[in-house]
PDB file of C-alpha atoms in Angstrom:
ATOM      1  CA  MET A 298      -8.097  70.632  66.920  1.00  0.00           C
ATOM      2  CA  LEU A 299      -6.744  67.218  68.718  1.00  0.00           C
ATOM      3  CA  ALA A 300      -6.431  68.523  72.309  1.00  0.00           C
ATOM      4  CA  PRO A 301     -10.436  70.182  72.434  1.00  0.00           C
ATOM      5  CA  ILE A 302     -11.926  66.940  70.715  1.00  0.00           C
ATOM      6  CA  SER A 303     -10.380  64.495  73.255  1.00  0.00           C
ATOM      7  CA  ASN A 304     -11.402  66.933  76.142  1.00  0.00           C
ATOM      8  CA  HIS A 305     -15.286  66.509  74.217  1.00  0.00           C
ATOM      9  CA  ALA A 306     -14.811  62.506  73.367  1.00  0.00           C
ATOM     10  CA  SER A 307     -17.265  61.189  75.927  1.00  0.00           C
ATOM     11  CA  ARG A 308     -19.787  63.177  73.985  1.00  0.00           C
ATOM     12  CA  LEU A 309     -19.242  60.702  71.319  1.00  0.00           C
ATOM     13  CA  LEU A 310     -19.047  57.671  72.990  1.00  0.00           C
ATOM     14  CA  PRO A 311     -21.751  58.461  76.120  1.00  0.00           C
ATOM     15  CA  GLY A 312     -21.560  56.011  78.935  1.00  0.00           C
ATOM     16  CA  ARG A 313     -18.021  54.130  78.185  1.00  0.00           C
ATOM     17  CA  ASN A 314     -15.237  54.338  80.241  1.00  0.00           C
ATOM     18  CA  ILE A 315     -12.924  55.614  77.578  1.00  0.00           C
ATOM     19  CA  GLU A 316      -8.967  56.326  77.067  1.00  0.00           C
ATOM     20  CA  THR A 317      -7.709  58.753  74.234  1.00  0.00           C
ATOM     21  CA  LEU A 318      -4.612  57.652  72.236  1.00  0.00           C
ATOM     22  CA  PHE A 319      -3.298  59.287  69.279  1.00  0.00           C
ATOM     23  CA  GLU A 320      -1.354  57.940  65.656  1.00  0.00           C
ATOM     24  CA  VAL A 321      -1.930  54.223  66.125  1.00  0.00           C
ATOM     25  CA  GLN A 322      -1.535  51.996  63.271  1.00  0.00           C
ATOM     26  CA  THR A 323      -4.221  49.966  61.935  1.00  0.00           C
ATOM     27  CA  SER A 324      -4.261  47.953  59.351  1.00  0.00           C
ATOM     28  CA  ALA A 325      -5.093  50.696  56.713  1.00  0.00           C
ATOM     29  CA  GLY A 326      -3.311  53.889  58.032  1.00  0.00           C
ATOM     30  CA  ILE A 327      -3.346  55.738  61.163  1.00  0.00           C
ATOM     31  CA  PRO A 328      -6.199  57.874  62.589  1.00  0.00           C
ATOM     32  CA  ASP A 329      -6.107  60.693  64.391  1.00  0.00           C
ATOM     33  CA  ILE A 330      -7.277  59.400  67.539  1.00  0.00           C
ATOM     34  CA  VAL A 331      -8.670  56.126  68.493  1.00  0.00           C
ATOM     35  CA  LEU A 332     -10.820  55.855  71.671  1.00  0.00           C
ATOM     36  CA  ILE A 333     -11.049  52.975  73.538  1.00  0.00           C
ATOM     37  CA  GLU A 334     -13.006  51.533  76.087  1.00  0.00           C
ATOM     38  CA  PHE A 335     -10.569  48.545  77.617  1.00  0.00           C
ATOM     39  CA  ASN A 336     -11.170  45.663  79.294  1.00  0.00           C
ATOM     40  CA  GLU A 337      -9.903  46.128  82.291  1.00  0.00           C
ATOM     41  CA  SER A 338      -9.825  42.132  83.999  1.00  0.00           C
ATOM     42  CA  ILE A 339      -7.898  41.067  80.567  1.00  0.00           C
ATOM     43  CA  LEU A 340      -5.764  44.281  80.295  1.00  0.00           C
ATOM     44  CA  GLU A 341      -4.117  43.546  84.299  1.00  0.00           C
ATOM     45  CA  GLU A 342      -3.526  40.224  83.465  1.00  0.00           C
ATOM     46  CA  ARG A 343      -1.749  41.357  79.854  1.00  0.00           C
ATOM     47  CA  ARG A 344       0.387  44.118  82.169  1.00  0.00           C
ATOM     48  CA  LYS A 345       1.668  40.884  84.048  1.00  0.00           C
ATOM     49  CA  HIS A 346       3.096  39.692  80.979  1.00  0.00           C
ATOM     50  CA  PRO A 347       4.727  42.301  78.677  1.00  0.00           C
ATOM     51  CA  SER A 348       5.441  40.277  75.841  1.00  0.00           C
ATOM     52  CA  SER A 349       1.756  39.030  75.296  1.00  0.00           C
ATOM     53  CA  PHE A 350       0.801  42.050  72.974  1.00  0.00           C
ATOM     54  CA  ILE A 351      -0.136  40.499  69.635  1.00  0.00           C
ATOM     55  CA  ILE A 352       0.933  44.004  67.169  1.00  0.00           C
ATOM     56  CA  ASP A 353       1.901  42.059  63.510  1.00  0.00           C
ATOM     57  CA  LEU A 354      -0.673  41.256  61.214  1.00  0.00           C
ATOM     58  CA  ALA A 355       1.066  37.661  60.506  1.00  0.00           C
ATOM     59  CA  ASP A 356       0.588  36.685  63.929  1.00  0.00           C
ATOM     60  CA  MET A 357      -2.951  37.750  64.492  1.00  0.00           C
ATOM     61  CA  SER A 358      -3.815  36.426  61.320  1.00  0.00           C
ATOM     62  CA  VAL A 359      -2.707  32.752  62.455  1.00  0.00           C
ATOM     63  CA  LEU A 360      -4.210  33.038  65.565  1.00  0.00           C
ATOM     64  CA  ASN A 361      -7.304  33.870  64.366  1.00  0.00           C
ATOM     65  CA  ALA A 362      -6.852  31.039  62.052  1.00  0.00           C
ATOM     66  CA  LEU A 363      -6.297  28.822  65.469  1.00  0.00           C
ATOM     67  CA  THR A 364      -9.184  30.042  67.026  1.00  0.00           C
ATOM     68  CA  ALA A 365     -11.662  29.628  64.187  1.00  0.00           C
ATOM     69  CA  MET A 366      -9.874  25.725  64.131  1.00  0.00           C
ATOM     70  CA  ASN A 367     -10.963  25.083  67.413  1.00  0.00           C
ATOM     71  CA  ALA A 368      -8.350  22.004  67.640  1.00  0.00           C
ATOM     72  CA  GLU A 369      -5.966  21.158  70.343  1.00  0.00           C
ATOM     73  CA  THR A 370      -3.287  20.182  68.099  1.00  0.00           C
ATOM     74  CA  VAL A 371      -2.224  22.082  64.541  1.00  0.00           C
ATOM     75  CA  THR A 372       0.543  21.808  62.043  1.00  0.00           C
ATOM     76  CA  ALA A 373       1.990  24.723  60.450  1.00  0.00           C
ATOM     77  CA  ALA A 374       0.723  23.133  57.243  1.00  0.00           C
ATOM     78  CA  THR A 375      -2.992  23.002  58.305  1.00  0.00           C
ATOM     79  CA  LEU A 376      -2.480  26.617  59.444  1.00  0.00           C
ATOM     80  CA  ALA A 377      -1.096  27.304  55.995  1.00  0.00           C
ATOM     81  CA  GLU A 378      -4.114  26.315  54.190  1.00  0.00           C
ATOM     82  CA  LYS A 379      -5.933  28.954  56.328  1.00  0.00           C
ATOM     83  CA  VAL A 380      -3.483  31.795  56.381  1.00  0.00           C
ATOM     84  CA  PRO A 381      -1.305  33.451  53.282  1.00  0.00           C
ATOM     85  CA  PHE A 382       1.719  32.437  54.560  1.00  0.00           C
ATOM     86  CA  SER A 383       4.176  29.417  54.087  1.00  0.00           C
ATOM     87  CA  SER A 384       4.504  26.669  56.467  1.00  0.00           C
ATOM     88  CA  LYS A 385       7.763  27.063  57.059  1.00  0.00           C
ATOM     89  CA  TYR A 386       6.982  31.225  57.671  1.00  0.00           C
ATOM     90  CA  ILE A 387       4.554  29.701  60.437  1.00  0.00           C
ATOM     91  CA  GLY A 388       5.842  27.070  62.107  1.00  0.00           C
ATOM     92  CA  ALA A 389       9.854  29.235  61.799  1.00  0.00           C
ATOM     93  CA  ARG A 390       8.694  32.500  62.897  1.00  0.00           C
ATOM     94  CA  ILE A 391       4.618  33.322  64.021  1.00  0.00           C
ATOM     95  CA  LEU A 392       3.910  29.911  66.146  1.00  0.00           C
ATOM     96  CA  PRO A 393       7.622  30.528  68.422  1.00  0.00           C
ATOM     97  CA  ARG A 394       5.827  34.438  68.674  1.00  0.00           C
ATOM     98  CA  LEU A 395       2.459  32.669  69.378  1.00  0.00           C
ATOM     99  CA  MET A 396       4.376  30.533  71.951  1.00  0.00           C
ATOM    100  CA  GLU A 397       5.944  33.361  74.165  1.00  0.00           C
ATOM    101  CA  CYS A 398       2.444  35.301  73.732  1.00  0.00           C
ATOM    102  CA  GLY A 399       1.182  32.483  75.889  1.00  0.00           C
ATOM    103  CA  TYR A 400      -1.309  30.888  73.146  1.00  0.00           C
ATOM    104  CA  VAL A 401       0.945  27.462  71.735  1.00  0.00           C
ATOM    105  CA  GLN A 402       3.121  24.896  72.950  1.00  0.00           C
ATOM    106  CA  LYS A 403       4.991  22.790  70.743  1.00  0.00           C
ATOM    107  CA  GLU A 404       4.100  19.306  71.070  1.00  0.00           C
ATOM    108  CA  SER A 405       6.345  17.382  69.087  1.00  0.00           C
ATOM    109  CA  ARG A 406       7.929  18.000  65.978  1.00  0.00           C
ATOM    110  CA  GLY A 407       6.159  19.521  63.640  1.00  0.00           C
ATOM    111  CA  ARG A 408       3.219  19.904  66.177  1.00  0.00           C
ATOM    112  CA  TRP A 409       1.749  22.919  68.311  1.00  0.00           C
ATOM    113  CA  GLN A 410      -0.822  22.407  70.827  1.00  0.00           C
ATOM    114  CA  VAL A 411      -2.995  25.111  71.525  1.00  0.00           C
ATOM    115  CA  VAL A 412      -2.534  26.002  75.672  1.00  0.00           C
ATOM    116  CA  ASN A 413      -5.052  29.400  76.323  1.00  0.00           C
ATOM    117  CA  CYS A 414      -7.722  31.106  73.920  1.00  0.00           C
ATOM    118  CA  TYR A 415      -7.390  34.671  72.994  1.00  0.00           C
ATOM    119  CA  VAL A 416      -9.316  36.998  74.746  1.00  0.00           C
ATOM    120  CA  SER A 417      -9.866  40.806  73.395  1.00  0.00           C
ATOM    121  CA  THR A 418      -8.699  43.245  75.120  1.00  0.00           C
ATOM    122  CA  ALA A 419     -11.006  46.146  74.142  1.00  0.00           C
ATOM    123  CA  LYS A 420     -14.711  46.056  74.934  1.00  0.00           C
ATOM    124  CA  TYR A 421     -15.277  48.692  72.336  1.00  0.00           C
ATOM    125  CA  ILE A 422     -12.709  51.512  69.667  1.00  0.00           C
ATOM    126  CA  SER A 423     -13.823  53.932  68.174  1.00  0.00           C
ATOM    127  CA  THR A 424     -11.242  55.918  65.303  1.00  0.00           C
ATOM    128  CA  LEU A 425     -11.528  59.608  64.540  1.00  0.00           C
ATOM    129  CA  GLU A 426     -10.252  61.008  61.733  1.00  0.00           C
ATOM    130  CA  VAL A 427      -9.588  64.722  62.341  1.00  0.00           C
ATOM    131  CA  LYS A 428      -9.905  67.686  59.311  1.00  0.00           C
ATOM    132  CA  ILE A 429     -10.413  71.176  58.958  1.00  0.00           C
ATOM    133  CA  ASN A 430     -11.596  71.651  55.848  1.00  0.00           C
ATOM    134  CA  ASP A 431     -10.590  68.909  53.653  1.00  0.00           C
ATOM    135  CA  TRP A 432     -13.531  66.455  54.056  1.00  0.00           C
ATOM    136  CA  ARG A 433     -12.999  64.409  50.921  1.00  0.00           C
ATOM    137  CA  SER A 434     -10.192  63.221  51.999  1.00  0.00           C
ATOM    138  CA  GLY A 435     -10.790  63.007  55.666  1.00  0.00           C
ATOM    139  CA  TYR A 436     -14.219  60.707  54.235  1.00  0.00           C
ATOM    140  CA  SER A 437     -11.910  58.225  52.603  1.00  0.00           C
ATOM    141  CA  GLN A 438      -9.781  57.866  55.519  1.00  0.00           C
ATOM    142  CA  THR A 439     -12.786  57.102  57.649  1.00  0.00           C
ATOM    143  CA  LEU A 440     -14.131  54.978  55.328  1.00  0.00           C
ATOM    144  CA  ARG A 441     -10.713  52.783  55.480  1.00  0.00           C
ATOM    145  CA  HIS A 442     -10.111  53.021  59.586  1.00  0.00           C
ATOM    146  CA  ARG A 443     -13.902  51.183  59.657  1.00  0.00           C
ATOM    147  CA  ALA A 444     -12.412  47.855  59.118  1.00  0.00           C
ATOM    148  CA  SER A 445     -10.394  48.383  62.093  1.00  0.00           C
ATOM    149  CA  ALA A 446     -12.886  49.672  64.465  1.00  0.00           C
ATOM    150  CA  ASP A 447     -16.804  49.145  66.305  1.00  0.00           C
ATOM    151  CA  GLU A 448     -17.054  52.885  65.061  1.00  0.00           C
ATOM    152  CA  SER A 449     -15.426  55.762  62.788  1.00  0.00           C
ATOM    153  CA  TRP A 450     -15.994  59.556  62.654  1.00  0.00           C
ATOM    154  CA  LEU A 451     -14.732  62.341  60.459  1.00  0.00           C
ATOM    155  CA  VAL A 452     -14.241  65.499  62.823  1.00  0.00           C
ATOM    156  CA  MET A 453     -14.606  68.467  61.283  1.00  0.00           C
ATOM    157  CA  ASP A 454     -14.028  72.005  62.144  1.00  0.00           C
ATOM    158  CA  SER A 455     -17.811  73.741  62.674  1.00  0.00           C
ATOM    159  CA  THR A 456     -16.555  76.606  60.205  1.00  0.00           C
ATOM    160  CA  HIS A 457     -15.948  74.669  57.349  1.00  0.00           C
ATOM    161  CA  SER A 458     -17.927  72.137  57.767  1.00  0.00           C
ATOM    162  CA  SER A 459     -20.938  72.999  55.923  1.00  0.00           C
ATOM    163  CA  GLN A 460     -19.925  70.907  52.642  1.00  0.00           C
ATOM    164  CA  ALA A 461     -19.769  68.104  54.276  1.00  0.00           C
ATOM    165  CA  SER A 462     -22.676  68.240  56.056  1.00  0.00           C
ATOM    166  CA  ALA A 463     -24.455  68.904  52.594  1.00  0.00           C
ATOM    167  CA  HIS A 464     -23.058  64.954  51.945  1.00  0.00           C
ATOM    168  CA  ARG A 465     -24.693  63.618  54.928  1.00  0.00           C
ATOM    169  CA  GLU A 466     -26.244  60.859  52.941  1.00  0.00           C
ATOM    170  CA  TRP A 467     -22.307  59.643  51.663  1.00  0.00           C
ATOM    171  CA  PHE A 468     -22.106  59.395  55.660  1.00  0.00           C
ATOM    172  CA  GLU A 469     -25.235  57.381  56.141  1.00  0.00           C
ATOM    173  CA  ARG A 470     -24.611  55.049  53.614  1.00  0.00           C
ATOM    174  CA  ALA A 471     -21.055  53.907  54.392  1.00  0.00           C
ATOM    175  CA  GLY A 472     -21.796  53.647  58.304  1.00  0.00           C
ATOM    176  CA  ILE A 473     -19.667  56.156  58.851  1.00  0.00           C
ATOM    177  CA  GLY A 474     -19.976  59.026  61.924  1.00  0.00           C
ATOM    178  CA  LEU A 475     -19.628  63.214  61.116  1.00  0.00           C
ATOM    179  CA  ALA A 476     -19.486  65.191  63.916  1.00  0.00           C
ATOM    180  CA  THR A 477     -18.673  69.246  63.669  1.00  0.00           C
ATOM    181  CA  LEU A 478     -16.294  71.051  66.558  1.00  0.00           C
ATOM    182  CA  HIS A 479     -17.246  74.494  67.482  1.00  0.00           C
ATOM    183  CA  PRO A 480     -14.496  76.491  69.782  1.00  0.00           C
ATOM    184  CA  ARG A 481     -17.331  77.561  72.255  1.00  0.00           C
ATOM    185  CA  ASP A 482     -20.305  74.116  72.119  1.00  0.00           C
ATOM    186  CA  GLY A 483     -17.527  71.702  71.761  1.00  0.00           C
ATOM    187  CA  ILE A 484     -18.591  68.389  69.424  1.00  0.00           C
ATOM    188  CA  ASN A 485     -22.022  68.542  67.688  1.00  0.00           C
ATOM    189  CA  HIS A 486     -23.276  65.149  66.305  1.00  0.00           C
ATOM    190  CA  ILE A 487     -24.412  65.570  62.073  1.00  0.00           C
ATOM    191  CA  VAL A 488     -24.467  61.860  61.591  1.00  0.00           C
ATOM    192  CA  THR A 489     -23.915  59.122  63.934  1.00  0.00           C
ATOM    193  CA  PRO A 490     -21.905  56.386  62.591  1.00  0.00           C
ATOM    194  CA  ARG A 491     -23.710  52.513  62.544  1.00  0.00           C
ATOM    195  CA  THR A 492     -22.123  49.873  65.047  1.00  0.00           C
ATOM    196  CA  LYS A 493     -19.759  47.489  62.322  1.00  0.00           C
ATOM    197  CA  ARG A 494     -20.268  44.458  64.491  1.00  0.00           C
ATOM    198  CA  THR A 495     -23.433  43.155  66.048  1.00  0.00           C
ATOM    199  CA  LYS A 496     -21.675  39.751  67.090  1.00  0.00           C
ATOM    200  CA  ARG A 497     -18.246  39.381  69.432  1.00  0.00           C
ATOM    201  CA  ASN A 498     -16.734  37.340  66.319  1.00  0.00           C
ATOM    202  CA  PHE A 499     -13.084  37.313  66.223  1.00  0.00           C
ATOM    203  CA  ASP A 500     -11.886  40.053  63.717  1.00  0.00           C
ATOM    204  CA  VAL A 501      -8.176  40.390  62.773  1.00  0.00           C
ATOM    205  CA  TYR A 502      -7.994  43.997  61.865  1.00  0.00           C
ATOM    206  CA  ARG A 503     -10.345  45.026  64.896  1.00  0.00           C
ATOM    207  CA  GLU A 504      -8.000  43.085  67.295  1.00  0.00           C
ATOM    208  CA  LEU A 505      -4.713  44.018  66.179  1.00  0.00           C
ATOM    209  CA  LEU A 506      -5.788  47.506  66.672  1.00  0.00           C
ATOM    210  CA  ALA A 507      -6.604  46.939  70.178  1.00  0.00           C
ATOM    211  CA  GLU A 508      -3.362  45.066  70.606  1.00  0.00           C
ATOM    212  CA  ARG A 509      -1.701  47.803  69.336  1.00  0.00           C
ATOM    213  CA  ALA A 510      -3.492  50.423  71.305  1.00  0.00           C
ATOM    214  CA  ALA A 511      -3.139  48.212  74.571  1.00  0.00           C
ATOM    215  CA  HIS A 512       0.333  47.888  74.078  1.00  0.00           C
ATOM    216  CA  LEU A 513       0.846  51.482  74.201  1.00  0.00           C
ATOM    217  CA  TYR A 514      -1.384  52.022  76.934  1.00  0.00           C
ATOM    218  CA  CYS A 515       0.289  49.492  78.999  1.00  0.00           C
ATOM    219  CA  ASN A 516       3.848  51.142  77.984  1.00  0.00           C
ATOM    220  CA  GLY A 517       3.075  54.270  79.508  1.00  0.00           C
ATOM    221  CA  LYS A 518       2.429  56.012  76.291  1.00  0.00           C
ATOM    222  CA  VAL A 519      -0.526  58.207  74.418  1.00  0.00           C
ATOM    223  CA  SER A 520       0.610  58.261  70.646  1.00  0.00           C
ATOM    224  CA  GLY A 521       2.832  55.723  68.426  1.00  0.00           C
ATOM    225  CA  THR A 522       5.190  56.840  66.484  1.00  0.00           C
ATOM    226  CA  ILE A 523       4.787  60.586  64.929  1.00  0.00           C
ATOM    227  CA  GLY A 524       5.979  60.573  61.266  1.00  0.00           C
ATOM    228  CA  LEU A 525       7.775  62.958  59.066  1.00  0.00           C
ATOM    229  CA  VAL A 526       4.931  64.331  56.380  1.00  0.00           C
ATOM    230  CA  PHE A 527       7.335  65.627  53.641  1.00  0.00           C
ATOM    231  CA  GLY A 528      10.379  65.478  56.298  1.00  0.00           C
ATOM    232  CA  VAL A 529       8.905  68.201  58.560  1.00  0.00           C
ATOM    233  CA  ASP A 530       7.488  67.467  61.772  1.00  0.00           C
ATOM    234  CA  LEU A 531       3.566  68.809  62.105  1.00  0.00           C
ATOM    235  CA  THR A 532       1.604  69.866  65.420  1.00  0.00           C
ATOM    236  CA  THR A 533      -1.124  71.708  65.922  1.00  0.00           C
ATOM    237  CA  THR A 534      -2.163  75.122  65.411  1.00  0.00           C
ATOM    238  CA  THR A 535      -2.919  76.070  68.488  1.00  0.00           C
ATOM    239  CA  GLY A 536      -1.882  75.249  72.152  1.00  0.00           C
ATOM    240  CA  PRO A 537       0.087  72.135  73.289  1.00  0.00           C
ATOM    241  CA  ASP A 538       0.205  68.735  71.338  1.00  0.00           C
ATOM    242  CA  PRO A 539      -1.781  65.943  73.049  1.00  0.00           C
ATOM    243  CA  ARG A 540       0.379  63.209  71.278  1.00  0.00           C
ATOM    244  CA  ARG A 541       3.379  64.541  73.008  1.00  0.00           C
ATOM    245  CA  SER A 542       4.619  62.778  76.086  1.00  0.00           C
ATOM    246  CA  ASP A 543       5.345  66.058  77.605  1.00  0.00           C
ATOM    247  CA  ALA A 544       2.335  68.509  75.931  1.00  0.00           C
ATOM    248  CA  SER A 545       4.266  71.321  77.229  1.00  0.00           C
ATOM    249  CA  GLU A 546       6.931  70.793  75.477  1.00  0.00           C
ATOM    250  CA  ARG A 547       8.304  73.032  72.781  1.00  0.00           C
ATOM    251  CA  HIS A 548       9.427  71.481  69.498  1.00  0.00           C
ATOM    252  CA  ARG A 549      13.324  72.036  69.093  1.00  0.00           C
ATOM    253  CA  GLY A 550      14.851  71.904  65.771  1.00  0.00           C
ATOM    254  CA  GLN A 551      13.967  72.940  62.412  1.00  0.00           C
ATOM    255  CA  GLY A 552      11.757  71.728  59.942  1.00  0.00           C
ATOM    256  CA  VAL A 553       8.712  71.854  63.117  1.00  0.00           C
ATOM    257  CA  VAL A 554       5.859  73.707  61.192  1.00  0.00           C
ATOM    258  CA  HIS A 555       1.803  73.825  61.723  1.00  0.00           C
ATOM    259  CA  SER A 556      -0.617  70.753  60.099  1.00  0.00           C
ATOM    260  CA  THR A 557      -3.813  72.347  58.425  1.00  0.00           C
ATOM    261  CA  THR A 558      -5.560  68.763  59.275  1.00  0.00           C
ATOM    262  CA  VAL A 559      -4.725  68.822  63.739  1.00  0.00           C
TER     263      VAL A 559
END
């Protein structure tokens, strides 16, 4: 289902210049697909400095605290009051990494100067969880991923979607989307998700996903690490797997099985 959904992704986010990525880890799980509209001017600047991507939750949390404080200079002890990390760890590990990314510089012993403001690499982010028939599991996963995206969808195989459609009020209350995939007609909207944010305030979980997606994209990758499930490599049931760097590549070795969820 991944390749057909990727081909029809523009139906979910009409009018947006989206890129399709797979297996990008959020703060609460790994959605099957991430549709992202990048901020091209910011992304171009980041390409010039490969070390500027913030892909660690602790670093993003401290950067959020720095942004909220709106101060020219800070100390690790002051930041430790805002985030769940010790001042020792912040001063020895996190602030040096943020200095490497170009956001702070060391002013004097124990004091750090803010030199750059954070600007998101993403204009809009949508996560998709894909299921053939296990809609309850898909619903729970979609709900978790919503914390990291502007909108989130569960996409079901149209031949197994009746139970999910019968519970459309669950999706409406939660603000997540439901769509079906038909082999001939493509994607059909059942429930349109609510956009999570109306204000562009700093959101740690959203920005962490944006940074991880941008980091993958700028390194020429379309997918994060494809992990083993119960010790085996799950791939698509039919057609090439779009998560692989070479979608036409045949999987090698033993233990390769087909996935019932993709």
